[in-house]
Amino acid sequence: MSFFNVTAFNSEEISLPLYVRNRINGDKIHIKNMDSPKKIKDIFINEKIPASERDLYPIVVDNNDVVLWIPGIKKSKFDKANDENYDIILWYN
């Protein structure tokens, strides 16, 4: 199982419920240890996701439409390490 196939969140830091949707033009993700957000479009290009699959790829967002996770590709700053406090675990297969 890949590191990017599992993520954990603290429900006090995000807005529930969580949703899975496709990307929307202008979507950005705040990646851990980065100062500015990164465009989902650029991540897909860098990861060499075929253009035909980009609009079908799942994106996990919270109730405020904040991008939390691109399963199998990138985790946001909201992802928790094993030694941090979390109460939500998501797994992508």
GROMACS .gro file of C-alpha atoms in nm:
model
   93
    1MET     CA    1   0.000   0.000   0.000
    2SER     CA    2   0.139   0.338  -0.100
    3PHE     CA    3   0.191   0.624   0.145
    4PHE     CA    4  -0.042   0.833  -0.071
    5ASN     CA    5  -0.327   0.581  -0.054
    6VAL     CA    6  -0.410   0.652   0.312
    7THR     CA    7  -0.469   0.984   0.485
    8ALA     CA    8  -0.583   1.093   0.830
    9PHE     CA    9  -0.759   1.411   0.944
   10ASN     CA   10  -0.857   1.580   1.268
   11SER     CA   11  -1.229   1.661   1.245
   12GLU     CA   12  -1.172   1.978   1.448
   13GLU     CA   13  -0.958   2.126   1.167
   14ILE     CA   14  -1.187   2.057   0.872
   15SER     CA   15  -1.554   2.111   0.795
   16LEU     CA   16  -1.764   1.793   0.784
   17PRO     CA   17  -1.908   1.619   0.593
   18LEU     CA   18  -1.643   1.519   0.341
   19TYR     CA   19  -1.721   1.477  -0.028
   20VAL     CA   20  -1.559   1.308  -0.325
   21ARG     CA   21  -1.593   1.500  -0.649
   22ASN     CA   22  -1.412   1.564  -0.973
   23ARG     CA   23  -1.186   1.862  -1.019
   24ILE     CA   24  -1.321   2.205  -1.097
   25ASN     CA   25  -1.127   2.467  -1.292
   26GLY     CA   26  -0.921   2.670  -1.048
   27ASP     CA   27  -0.900   2.402  -0.777
   28LYS     CA   28  -0.594   2.437  -0.555
   29ILE     CA   29  -0.451   2.232  -0.270
   30HIS     CA   30  -0.246   2.359   0.025
   31ILE     CA   31   0.032   2.102   0.051
   32LYS     CA   32   0.207   2.044   0.384
   33ASN     CA   33   0.530   2.247   0.423
   34MET     CA   34   0.451   2.471   0.125
   35ASP     CA   35   0.373   2.841   0.164
   36SER     CA   36   0.138   2.882  -0.130
   37PRO     CA   37  -0.130   2.655  -0.273
   38LYS     CA   38  -0.065   2.448  -0.584
   39LYS     CA   39  -0.308   2.415  -0.875
   40ILE     CA   40  -0.460   2.070  -0.919
   41LYS     CA   41  -0.414   2.115  -1.294
   42ASP     CA   42  -0.038   2.156  -1.248
   43ILE     CA   43  -0.017   1.855  -1.016
   44PHE     CA   44  -0.192   1.638  -1.275
   45ILE     CA   45   0.045   1.759  -1.546
   46ASN     CA   46   0.353   1.698  -1.327
   47GLU     CA   47   0.228   1.351  -1.233
   48LYS     CA   48   0.164   1.275  -1.602
   49ILE     CA   49  -0.205   1.196  -1.549
   50PRO     CA   50  -0.350   1.167  -1.902
   51ALA     CA   51  -0.570   1.461  -2.000
   52SER     CA   52  -0.857   1.220  -2.065
   53GLU     CA   53  -0.848   1.107  -1.698
   54ARG     CA   54  -0.804   1.443  -1.523
   55ASP     CA   55  -1.172   1.536  -1.518
   56LEU     CA   56  -1.263   1.190  -1.385
   57TYR     CA   57  -1.004   1.166  -1.106
   58PRO     CA   58  -1.149   1.174  -0.751
   59ILE     CA   59  -1.078   1.474  -0.529
   60VAL     CA   60  -1.166   1.472  -0.157
   61VAL     CA   61  -1.301   1.804  -0.027
   62ASP     CA   62  -1.461   1.921   0.295
   63ASN     CA   63  -1.797   2.094   0.335
   64ASN     CA   64  -1.633   2.430   0.251
   65ASP     CA   65  -1.497   2.284  -0.075
   66VAL     CA   66  -1.137   2.291   0.056
   67VAL     CA   67  -0.933   2.028  -0.127
   68LEU     CA   68  -0.803   1.784   0.135
   69TRP     CA   69  -0.660   1.500  -0.071
   70ILE     CA   70  -0.591   1.382  -0.424
   71PRO     CA   71  -0.593   1.007  -0.358
   72GLY     CA   72  -0.275   0.833  -0.462
   73ILE     CA   73  -0.109   1.162  -0.559
   74LYS     CA   74  -0.099   1.447  -0.301
   75LYS     CA   75  -0.200   1.512   0.058
   76SER     CA   76  -0.293   1.852   0.196
   77LYS     CA   77  -0.160   2.034   0.499
   78PHE     CA   78  -0.452   1.882   0.692
   79ASP     CA   79  -0.306   1.530   0.669
   80LYS     CA   80  -0.195   1.397   1.008
   81ALA     CA   81   0.108   1.180   1.085
   82ASN     CA   82   0.079   0.873   1.306
   83ASP     CA   83   0.198   1.067   1.613
   84GLU     CA   84  -0.053   1.352   1.562
   85ASN     CA   85  -0.414   1.372   1.681
   86TYR     CA   86  -0.662   1.244   1.422
   87ASP     CA   87  -1.005   1.081   1.423
   88ILE     CA   88  -1.074   1.028   1.051
   89ILE     CA   89  -0.886   0.781   0.831
   90LEU     CA   90  -0.950   0.751   0.456
   91TRP     CA   91  -0.812   0.475   0.236
   92TYR     CA   92  -0.803   0.471  -0.145
   93ASN     CA   93  -0.776   0.147  -0.336
   0.00000   0.00000   0.00000
